[in-house]
Coordinates of N, CA and C and ligand atoms in Angstrom, one line a residue:
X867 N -109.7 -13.4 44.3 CA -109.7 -13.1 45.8 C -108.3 -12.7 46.2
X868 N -108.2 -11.3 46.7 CA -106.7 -11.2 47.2 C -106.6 -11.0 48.8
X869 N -106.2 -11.0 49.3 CA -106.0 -9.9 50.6 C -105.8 -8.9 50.8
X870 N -106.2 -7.5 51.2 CA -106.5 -6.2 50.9 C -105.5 -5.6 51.9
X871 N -105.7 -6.0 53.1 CA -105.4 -5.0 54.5 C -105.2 -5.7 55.6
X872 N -104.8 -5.9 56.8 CA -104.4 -6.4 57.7 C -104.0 -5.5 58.7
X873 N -105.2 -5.0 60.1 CA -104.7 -4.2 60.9 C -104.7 -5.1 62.3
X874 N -103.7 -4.4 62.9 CA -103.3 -4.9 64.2 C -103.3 -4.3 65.0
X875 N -104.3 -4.3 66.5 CA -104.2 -3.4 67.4 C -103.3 -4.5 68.9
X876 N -103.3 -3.4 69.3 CA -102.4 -4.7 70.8 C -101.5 -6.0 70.7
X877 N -101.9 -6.5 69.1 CA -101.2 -7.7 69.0 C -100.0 -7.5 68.9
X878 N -99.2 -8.8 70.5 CA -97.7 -8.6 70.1 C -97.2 -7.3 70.7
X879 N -96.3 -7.5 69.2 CA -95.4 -5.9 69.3 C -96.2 -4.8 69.0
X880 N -97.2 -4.9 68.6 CA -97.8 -3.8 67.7 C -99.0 -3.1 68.4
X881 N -99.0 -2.2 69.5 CA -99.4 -2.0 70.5 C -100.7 -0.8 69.9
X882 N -100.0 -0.1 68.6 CA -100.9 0.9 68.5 C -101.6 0.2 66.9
X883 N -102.9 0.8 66.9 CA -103.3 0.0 65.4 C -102.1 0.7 64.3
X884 N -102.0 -0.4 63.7 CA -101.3 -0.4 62.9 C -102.0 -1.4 61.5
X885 N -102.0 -0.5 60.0 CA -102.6 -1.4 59.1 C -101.6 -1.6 58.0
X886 N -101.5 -2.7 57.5 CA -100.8 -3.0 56.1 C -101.3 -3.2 55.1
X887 N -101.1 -2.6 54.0 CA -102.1 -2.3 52.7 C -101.3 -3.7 51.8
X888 N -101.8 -4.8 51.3 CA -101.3 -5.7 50.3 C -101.8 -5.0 48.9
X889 N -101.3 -5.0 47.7 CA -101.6 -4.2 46.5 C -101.5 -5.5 45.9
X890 N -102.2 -6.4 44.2 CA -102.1 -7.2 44.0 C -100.3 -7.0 43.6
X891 N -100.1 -8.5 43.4 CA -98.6 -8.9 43.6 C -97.3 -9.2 44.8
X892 N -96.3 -9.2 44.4 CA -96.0 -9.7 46.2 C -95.4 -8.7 47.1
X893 N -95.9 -9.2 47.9 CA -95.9 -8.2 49.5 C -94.5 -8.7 49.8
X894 N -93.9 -8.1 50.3 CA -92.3 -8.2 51.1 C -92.3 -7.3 52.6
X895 N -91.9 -8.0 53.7 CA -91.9 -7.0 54.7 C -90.7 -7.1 55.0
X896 N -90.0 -6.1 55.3 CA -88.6 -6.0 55.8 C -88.1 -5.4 57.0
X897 N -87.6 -5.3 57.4 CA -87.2 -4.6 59.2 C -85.9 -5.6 59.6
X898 N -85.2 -5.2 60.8 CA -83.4 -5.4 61.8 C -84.8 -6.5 62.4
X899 N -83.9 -7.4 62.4 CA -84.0 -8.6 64.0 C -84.7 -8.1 64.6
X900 N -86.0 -9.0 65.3 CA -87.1 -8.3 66.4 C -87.6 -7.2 66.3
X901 N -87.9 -6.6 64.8 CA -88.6 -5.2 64.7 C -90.2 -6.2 64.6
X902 N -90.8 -7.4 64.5 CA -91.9 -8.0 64.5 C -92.4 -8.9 63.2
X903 N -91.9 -8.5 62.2 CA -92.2 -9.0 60.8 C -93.1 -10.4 61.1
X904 N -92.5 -11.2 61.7 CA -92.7 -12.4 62.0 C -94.3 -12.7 62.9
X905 N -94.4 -11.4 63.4 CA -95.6 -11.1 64.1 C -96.5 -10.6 63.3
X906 N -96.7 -10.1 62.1 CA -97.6 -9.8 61.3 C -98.0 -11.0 60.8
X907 N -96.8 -12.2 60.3 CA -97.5 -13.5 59.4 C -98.3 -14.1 60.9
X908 N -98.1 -14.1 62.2 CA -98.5 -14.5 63.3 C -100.1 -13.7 63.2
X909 N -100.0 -12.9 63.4 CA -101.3 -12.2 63.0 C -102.6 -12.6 62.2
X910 N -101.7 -12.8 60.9 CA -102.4 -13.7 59.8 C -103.6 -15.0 60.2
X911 N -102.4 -16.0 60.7 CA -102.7 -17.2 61.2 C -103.4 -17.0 62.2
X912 N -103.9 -16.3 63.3 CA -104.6 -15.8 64.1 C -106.0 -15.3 63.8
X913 N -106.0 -14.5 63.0 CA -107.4 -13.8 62.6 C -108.2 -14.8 61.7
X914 N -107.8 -15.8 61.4 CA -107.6 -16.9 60.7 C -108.4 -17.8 61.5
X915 N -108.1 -17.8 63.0 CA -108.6 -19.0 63.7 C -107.5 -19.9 64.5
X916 N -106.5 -19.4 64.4 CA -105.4 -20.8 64.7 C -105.8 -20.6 66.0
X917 N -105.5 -21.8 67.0 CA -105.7 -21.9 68.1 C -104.6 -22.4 68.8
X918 N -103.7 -22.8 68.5 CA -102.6 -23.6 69.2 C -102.0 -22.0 69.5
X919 N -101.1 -22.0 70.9 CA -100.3 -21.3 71.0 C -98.8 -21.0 70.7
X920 N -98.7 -22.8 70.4 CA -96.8 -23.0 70.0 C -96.9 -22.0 68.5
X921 N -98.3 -22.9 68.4 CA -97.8 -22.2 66.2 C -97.8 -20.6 66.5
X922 N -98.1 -20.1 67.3 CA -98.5 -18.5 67.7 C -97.3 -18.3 68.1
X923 N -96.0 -19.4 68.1 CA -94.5 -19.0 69.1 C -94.8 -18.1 70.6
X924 N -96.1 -18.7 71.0 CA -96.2 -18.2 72.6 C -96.1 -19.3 73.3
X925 N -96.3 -19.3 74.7 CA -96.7 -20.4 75.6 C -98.0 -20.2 76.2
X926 N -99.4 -19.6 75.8 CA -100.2 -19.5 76.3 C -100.9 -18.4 75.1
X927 N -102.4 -18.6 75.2 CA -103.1 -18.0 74.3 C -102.7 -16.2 74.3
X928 N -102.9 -16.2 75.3 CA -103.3 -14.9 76.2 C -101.6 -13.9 75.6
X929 N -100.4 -14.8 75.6 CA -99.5 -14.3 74.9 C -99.3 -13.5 74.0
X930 N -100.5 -13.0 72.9 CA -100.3 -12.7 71.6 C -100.6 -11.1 72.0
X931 N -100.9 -11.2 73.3 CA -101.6 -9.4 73.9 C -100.3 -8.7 74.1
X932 N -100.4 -7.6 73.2 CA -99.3 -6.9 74.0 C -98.8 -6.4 75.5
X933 N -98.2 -7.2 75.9 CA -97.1 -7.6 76.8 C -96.8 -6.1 77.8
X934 N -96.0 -5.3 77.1 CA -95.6 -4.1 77.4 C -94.1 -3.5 77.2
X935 N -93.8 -2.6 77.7 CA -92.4 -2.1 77.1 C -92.2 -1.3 78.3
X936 N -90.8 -0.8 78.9 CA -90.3 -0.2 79.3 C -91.4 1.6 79.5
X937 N -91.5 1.3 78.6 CA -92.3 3.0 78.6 C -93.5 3.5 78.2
X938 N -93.9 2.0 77.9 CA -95.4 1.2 77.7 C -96.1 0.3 78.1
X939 N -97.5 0.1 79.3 CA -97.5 -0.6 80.1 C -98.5 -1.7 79.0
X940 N -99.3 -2.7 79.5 CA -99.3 -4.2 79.0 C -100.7 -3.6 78.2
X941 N -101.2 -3.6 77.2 CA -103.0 -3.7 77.1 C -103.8 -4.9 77.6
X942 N -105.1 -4.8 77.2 CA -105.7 -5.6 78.0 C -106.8 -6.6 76.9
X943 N -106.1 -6.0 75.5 CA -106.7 -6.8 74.5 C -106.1 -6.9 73.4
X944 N -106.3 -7.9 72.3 CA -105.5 -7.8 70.8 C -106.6 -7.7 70.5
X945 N -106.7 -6.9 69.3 CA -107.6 -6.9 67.9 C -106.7 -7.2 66.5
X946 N -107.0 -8.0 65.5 CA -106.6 -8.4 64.7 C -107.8 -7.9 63.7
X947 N -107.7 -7.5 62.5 CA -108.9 -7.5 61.1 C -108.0 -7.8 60.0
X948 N -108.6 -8.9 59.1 CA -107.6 -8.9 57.7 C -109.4 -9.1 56.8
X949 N -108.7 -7.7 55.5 CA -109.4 -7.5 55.1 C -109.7 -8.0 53.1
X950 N -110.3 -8.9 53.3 CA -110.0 -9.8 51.9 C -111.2 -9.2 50.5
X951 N -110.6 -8.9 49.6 CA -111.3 -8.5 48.4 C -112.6 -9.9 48.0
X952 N -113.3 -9.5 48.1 CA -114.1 -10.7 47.3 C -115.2 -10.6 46.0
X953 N -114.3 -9.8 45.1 CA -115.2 -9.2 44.0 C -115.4 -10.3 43.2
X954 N -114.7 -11.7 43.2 CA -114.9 -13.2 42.4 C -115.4 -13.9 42.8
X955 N -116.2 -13.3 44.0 CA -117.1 -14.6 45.2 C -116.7 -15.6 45.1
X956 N -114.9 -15.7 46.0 CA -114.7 -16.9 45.9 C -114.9 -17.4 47.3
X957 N -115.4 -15.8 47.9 CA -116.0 -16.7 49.7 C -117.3 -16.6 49.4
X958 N -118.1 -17.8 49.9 CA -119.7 -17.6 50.3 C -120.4 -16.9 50.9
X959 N -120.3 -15.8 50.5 CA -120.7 -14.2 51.3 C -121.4 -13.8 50.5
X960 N -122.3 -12.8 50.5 CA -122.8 -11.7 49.2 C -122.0 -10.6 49.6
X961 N -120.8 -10.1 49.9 CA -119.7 -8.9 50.0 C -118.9 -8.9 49.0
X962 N -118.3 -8.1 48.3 CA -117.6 -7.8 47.5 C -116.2 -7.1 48.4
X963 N -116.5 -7.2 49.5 CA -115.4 -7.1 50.1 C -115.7 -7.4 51.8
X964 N -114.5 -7.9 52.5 CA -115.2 -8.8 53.7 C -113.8 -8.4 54.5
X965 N -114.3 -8.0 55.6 CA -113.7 -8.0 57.0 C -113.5 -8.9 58.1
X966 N -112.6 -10.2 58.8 CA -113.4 -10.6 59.5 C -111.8 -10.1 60.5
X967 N -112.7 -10.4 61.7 CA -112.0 -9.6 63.0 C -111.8 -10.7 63.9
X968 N -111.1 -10.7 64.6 CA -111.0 -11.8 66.2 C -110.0 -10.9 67.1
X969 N -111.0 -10.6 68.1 CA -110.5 -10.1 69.1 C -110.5 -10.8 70.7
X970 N -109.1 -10.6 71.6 CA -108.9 -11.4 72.2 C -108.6 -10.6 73.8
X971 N -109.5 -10.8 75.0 CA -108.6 -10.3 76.3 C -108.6 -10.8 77.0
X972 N -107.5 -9.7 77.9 CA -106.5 -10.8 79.0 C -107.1 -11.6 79.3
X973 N -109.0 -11.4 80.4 CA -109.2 -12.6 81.1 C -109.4 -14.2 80.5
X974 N -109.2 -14.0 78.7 CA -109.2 -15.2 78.1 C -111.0 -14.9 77.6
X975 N -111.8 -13.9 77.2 CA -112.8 -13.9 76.6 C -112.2 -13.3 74.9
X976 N -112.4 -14.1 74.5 CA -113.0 -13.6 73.0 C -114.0 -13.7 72.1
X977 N -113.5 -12.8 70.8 CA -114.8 -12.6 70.0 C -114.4 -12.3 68.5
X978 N -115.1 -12.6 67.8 CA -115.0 -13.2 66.5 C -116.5 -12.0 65.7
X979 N -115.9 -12.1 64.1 CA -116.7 -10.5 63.8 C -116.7 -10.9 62.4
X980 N -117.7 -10.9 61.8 CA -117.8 -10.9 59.7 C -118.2 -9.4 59.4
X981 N -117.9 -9.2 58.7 CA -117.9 -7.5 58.3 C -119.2 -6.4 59.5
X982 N -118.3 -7.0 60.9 CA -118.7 -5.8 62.0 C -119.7 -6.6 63.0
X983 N -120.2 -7.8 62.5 CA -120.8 -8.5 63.1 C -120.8 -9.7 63.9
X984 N -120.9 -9.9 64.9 CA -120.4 -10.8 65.9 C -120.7 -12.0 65.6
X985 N -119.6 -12.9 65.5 CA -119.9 -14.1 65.0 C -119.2 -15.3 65.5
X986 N -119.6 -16.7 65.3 CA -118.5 -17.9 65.9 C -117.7 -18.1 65.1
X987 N -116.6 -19.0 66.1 CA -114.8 -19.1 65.1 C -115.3 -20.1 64.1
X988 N -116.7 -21.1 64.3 CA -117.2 -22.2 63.4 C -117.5 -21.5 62.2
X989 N -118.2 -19.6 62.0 CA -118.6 -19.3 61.1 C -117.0 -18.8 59.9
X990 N -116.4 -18.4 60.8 CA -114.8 -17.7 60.0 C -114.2 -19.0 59.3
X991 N -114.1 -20.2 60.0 CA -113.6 -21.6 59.2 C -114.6 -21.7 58.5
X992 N -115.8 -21.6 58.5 CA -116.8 -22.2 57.2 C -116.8 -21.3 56.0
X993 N -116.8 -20.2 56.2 CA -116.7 -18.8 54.9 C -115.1 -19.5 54.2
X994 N -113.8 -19.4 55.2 CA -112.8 -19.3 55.0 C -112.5 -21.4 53.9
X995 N -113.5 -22.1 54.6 CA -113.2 -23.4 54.3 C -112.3 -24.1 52.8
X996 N -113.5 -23.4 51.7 CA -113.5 -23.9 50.4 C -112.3 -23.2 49.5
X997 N -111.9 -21.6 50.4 CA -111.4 -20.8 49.3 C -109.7 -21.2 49.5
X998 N -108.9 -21.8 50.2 CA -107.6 -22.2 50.3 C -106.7 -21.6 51.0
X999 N -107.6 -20.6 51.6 CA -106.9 -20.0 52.8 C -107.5 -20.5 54.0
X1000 N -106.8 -20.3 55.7 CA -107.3 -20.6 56.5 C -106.4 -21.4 57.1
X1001 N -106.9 -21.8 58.3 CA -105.8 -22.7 59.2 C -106.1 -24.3 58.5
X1002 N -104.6 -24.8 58.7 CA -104.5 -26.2 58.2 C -104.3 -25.9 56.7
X1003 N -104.6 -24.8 56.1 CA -104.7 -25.2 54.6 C -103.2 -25.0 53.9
X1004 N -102.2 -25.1 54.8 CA -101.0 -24.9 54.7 C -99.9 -23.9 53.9
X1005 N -100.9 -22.9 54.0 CA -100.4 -21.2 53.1 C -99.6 -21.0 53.7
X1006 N -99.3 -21.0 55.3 CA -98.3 -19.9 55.4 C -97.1 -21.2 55.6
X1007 N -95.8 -20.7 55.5 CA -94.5 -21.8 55.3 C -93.8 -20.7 56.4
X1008 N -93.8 -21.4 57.9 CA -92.7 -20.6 58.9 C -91.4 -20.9 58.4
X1009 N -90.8 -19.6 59.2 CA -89.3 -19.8 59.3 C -88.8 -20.9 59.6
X1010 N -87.9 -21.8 59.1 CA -87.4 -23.0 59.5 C -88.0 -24.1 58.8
X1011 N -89.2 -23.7 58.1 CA -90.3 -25.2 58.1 C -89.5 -25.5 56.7
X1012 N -88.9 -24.4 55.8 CA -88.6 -25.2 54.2 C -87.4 -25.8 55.0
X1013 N -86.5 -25.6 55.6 CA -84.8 -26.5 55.9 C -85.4 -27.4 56.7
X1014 N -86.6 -27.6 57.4 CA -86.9 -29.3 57.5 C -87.3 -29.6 57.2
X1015 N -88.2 -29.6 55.9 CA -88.8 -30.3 55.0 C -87.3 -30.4 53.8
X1016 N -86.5 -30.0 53.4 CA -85.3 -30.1 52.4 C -84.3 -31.1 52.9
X1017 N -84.5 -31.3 55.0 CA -83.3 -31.9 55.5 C -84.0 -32.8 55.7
X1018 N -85.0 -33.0 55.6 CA -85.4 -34.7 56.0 C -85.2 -35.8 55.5
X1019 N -85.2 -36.8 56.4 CA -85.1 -38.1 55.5 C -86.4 -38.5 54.8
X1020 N -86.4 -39.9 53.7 CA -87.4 -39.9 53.3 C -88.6 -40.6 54.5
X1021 N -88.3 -40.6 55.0 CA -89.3 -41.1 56.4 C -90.2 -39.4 56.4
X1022 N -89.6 -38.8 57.3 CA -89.8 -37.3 57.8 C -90.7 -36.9 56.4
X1023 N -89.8 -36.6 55.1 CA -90.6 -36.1 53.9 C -92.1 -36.8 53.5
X1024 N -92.1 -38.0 53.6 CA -93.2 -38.7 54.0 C -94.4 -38.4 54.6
X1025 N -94.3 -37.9 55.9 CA -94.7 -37.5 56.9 C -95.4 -36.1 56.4
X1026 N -94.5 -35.2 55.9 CA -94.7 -34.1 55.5 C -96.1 -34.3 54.7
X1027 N -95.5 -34.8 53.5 CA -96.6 -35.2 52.6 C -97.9 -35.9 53.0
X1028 N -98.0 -36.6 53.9 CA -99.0 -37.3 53.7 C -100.1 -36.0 55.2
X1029 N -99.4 -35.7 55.8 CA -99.9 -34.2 56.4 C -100.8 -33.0 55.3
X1030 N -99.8 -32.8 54.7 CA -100.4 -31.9 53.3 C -101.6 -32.4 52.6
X1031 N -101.3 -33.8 52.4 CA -102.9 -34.5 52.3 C -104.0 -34.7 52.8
X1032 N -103.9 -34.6 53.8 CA -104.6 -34.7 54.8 C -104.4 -36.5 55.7
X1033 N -103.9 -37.2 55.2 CA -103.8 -38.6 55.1 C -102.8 -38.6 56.7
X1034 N -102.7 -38.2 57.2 CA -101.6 -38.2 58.9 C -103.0 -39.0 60.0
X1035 N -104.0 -37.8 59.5 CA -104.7 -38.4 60.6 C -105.6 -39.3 60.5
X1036 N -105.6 -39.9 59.4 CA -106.5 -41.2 59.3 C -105.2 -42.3 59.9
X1037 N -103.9 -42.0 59.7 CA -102.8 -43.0 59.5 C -102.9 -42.8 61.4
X1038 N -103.4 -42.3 62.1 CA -103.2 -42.0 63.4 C -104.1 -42.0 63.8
X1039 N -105.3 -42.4 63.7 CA -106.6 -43.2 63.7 C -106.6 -44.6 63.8
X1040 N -105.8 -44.9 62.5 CA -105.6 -46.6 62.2 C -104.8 -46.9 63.4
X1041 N -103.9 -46.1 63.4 CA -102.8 -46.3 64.5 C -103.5 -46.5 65.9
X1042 N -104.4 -46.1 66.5 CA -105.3 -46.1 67.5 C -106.2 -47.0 67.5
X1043 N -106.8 -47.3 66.2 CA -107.5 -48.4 66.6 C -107.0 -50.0 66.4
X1044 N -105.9 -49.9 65.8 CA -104.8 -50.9 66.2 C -104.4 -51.2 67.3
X1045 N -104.1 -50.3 68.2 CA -103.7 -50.6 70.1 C -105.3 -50.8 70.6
X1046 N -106.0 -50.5 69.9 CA -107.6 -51.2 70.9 C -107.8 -52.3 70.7
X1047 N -108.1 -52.7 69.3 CA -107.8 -54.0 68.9 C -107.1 -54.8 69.4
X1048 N -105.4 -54.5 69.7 CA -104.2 -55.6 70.8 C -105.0 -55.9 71.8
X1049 N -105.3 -54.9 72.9 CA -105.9 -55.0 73.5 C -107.3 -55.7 73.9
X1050 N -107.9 -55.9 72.7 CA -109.2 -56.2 73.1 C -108.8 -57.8 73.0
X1051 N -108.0 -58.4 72.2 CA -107.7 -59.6 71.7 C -106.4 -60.0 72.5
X1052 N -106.0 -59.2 74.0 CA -105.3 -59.9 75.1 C -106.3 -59.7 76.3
X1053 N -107.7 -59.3 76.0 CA -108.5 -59.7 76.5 C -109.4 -60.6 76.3
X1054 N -109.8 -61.0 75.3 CA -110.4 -62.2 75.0 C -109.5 -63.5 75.1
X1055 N -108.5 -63.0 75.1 CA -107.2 -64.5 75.0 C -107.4 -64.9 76.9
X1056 N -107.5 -63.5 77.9 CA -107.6 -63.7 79.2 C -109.1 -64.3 79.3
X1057 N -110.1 -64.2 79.0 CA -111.3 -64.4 79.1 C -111.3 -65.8 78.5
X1058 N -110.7 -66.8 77.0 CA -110.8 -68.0 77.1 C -109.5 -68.7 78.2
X1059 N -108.7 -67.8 78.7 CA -108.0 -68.7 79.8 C -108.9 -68.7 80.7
X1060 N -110.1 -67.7 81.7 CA -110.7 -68.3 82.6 C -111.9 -69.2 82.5
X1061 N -111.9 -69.5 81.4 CA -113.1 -70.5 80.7 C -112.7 -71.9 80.9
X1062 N -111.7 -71.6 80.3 CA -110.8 -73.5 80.3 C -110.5 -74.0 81.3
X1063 N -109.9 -72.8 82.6 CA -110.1 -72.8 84.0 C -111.2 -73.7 84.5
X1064 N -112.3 -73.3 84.2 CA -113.7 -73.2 84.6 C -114.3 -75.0 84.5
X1065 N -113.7 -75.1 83.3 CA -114.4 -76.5 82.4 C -114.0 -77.3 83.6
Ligands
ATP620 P1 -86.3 -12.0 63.1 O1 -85.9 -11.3 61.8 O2 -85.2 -12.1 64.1 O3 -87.0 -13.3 62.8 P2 -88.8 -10.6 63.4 O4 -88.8 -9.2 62.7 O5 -89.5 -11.7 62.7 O6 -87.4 -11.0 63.8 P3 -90.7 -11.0 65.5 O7 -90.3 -12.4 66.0 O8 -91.9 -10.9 64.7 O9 -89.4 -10.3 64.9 O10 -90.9 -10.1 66.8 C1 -90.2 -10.3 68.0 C2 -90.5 -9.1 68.9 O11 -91.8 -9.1 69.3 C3 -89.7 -9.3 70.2 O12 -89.0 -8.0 70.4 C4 -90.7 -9.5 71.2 O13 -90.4 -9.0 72.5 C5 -91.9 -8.8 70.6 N1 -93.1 -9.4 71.2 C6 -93.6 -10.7 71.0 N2 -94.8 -10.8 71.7 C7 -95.0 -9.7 72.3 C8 -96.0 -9.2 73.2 N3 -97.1 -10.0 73.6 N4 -96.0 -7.9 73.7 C9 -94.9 -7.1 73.3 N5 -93.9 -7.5 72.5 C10 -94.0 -8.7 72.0

């Protein structure tokens, strides 16, 4: 399974469609400070399903829309398509090659698409689940993320790791049901003080 194509309409910087052809082997994008690079891996992670807007480096969903320019006014939608080879059926599709789309506008309606067909973001995470791509499965590595994962202490690297496991949110589960538990057990401690009261 490789990645084939990745086109970008509105998203961001990239106002007009624009596609990027991946050939097997590695892809390099290069461009001056603020030509977007950074907006294409953003792209990625988006057609993908991500939902947070920090990881999207916006403050609001609706951010990833092209904005506008000086001599170009705002659009009123992103379209995103990344187009993945699947001649090894390593997605649970019968496609030998597979499109999926997520498109987004201003008023905050979107819409989600498997090769042209309108679909939910629950169907793009379940195709995408098994094969090791996808949100959470920790493919893409932002700028910054290797010098704090190299500068950390062993606390922080910890952290990292047990993230990559999946093991953070069970450890923050425990953690939760540990403060109910305090709680329930400085209520039972108040409940035998008004008993003894009572006797
Ligand atoms: P660097 O090498 O400095 O990391 P980069 O090539 O990765 O830069 P990006 O961060 O991908 O650059 O792109 C930043 C540019 O994208 C900025 O010029 C910013 O104004 C533009 N940009 C971001 N969001 C939008 C938007 N919604 N509409 C229009 N332009 C946008």
């Amino acid at each position: 399974m490789h990645l084939k194509a990745l086109t970008l309409r509105g998203f961001k910087s990239f106002a007009s469609a624009t596609t990027l052809r991946f050939e097997p082997g590695i892809t390099c994008v290069v461009g001056p400070n603020g030509s977007g690079k950074s907006n294409v891996v953003d792209a990625l992670s988006w057609v993908m399903g991500e939902q947070g807007a920090k990881s999207l480096r916006g403050g609001k969903m609706e951010d990833v829309i092209f904005a506008g320019t000086t001599g170009r006014p705002p659009l009123g939608r992103a379209e995103v398509s990344l187009t993945i080879d699947n001649s090894d059926g390593a997605l649970p599709i019968e496609y030998a090659e597979v499109t999926i789309t997520r498109i987004m506008f201003r008023n905050g309606g979107s819409e989600y698409q498997i090769n042209g067909d309108t679909c939910r973001l629950l169907d793009i995470q379940e195709l995408l689940s098994d094969s090791g791509i996808g949100r959470e499965m920790h493919v893409i590595v932002g700028q910054g993320q290797l010098d704090s994962v190299l500068h950390a202490d062993p606390m922080g690297r910890r952290a990292f790791i047990e993230e990559a496991a999946g093991v953070l949110k069970h450890r923050k589960r425990k953690e939760k049901a540990l403060r109910k538990l305090d709680a329930m057990q400085a209520n039972l401690a108040r409940v035998q003080d008004l008993t003894d009261e009572l006797r």
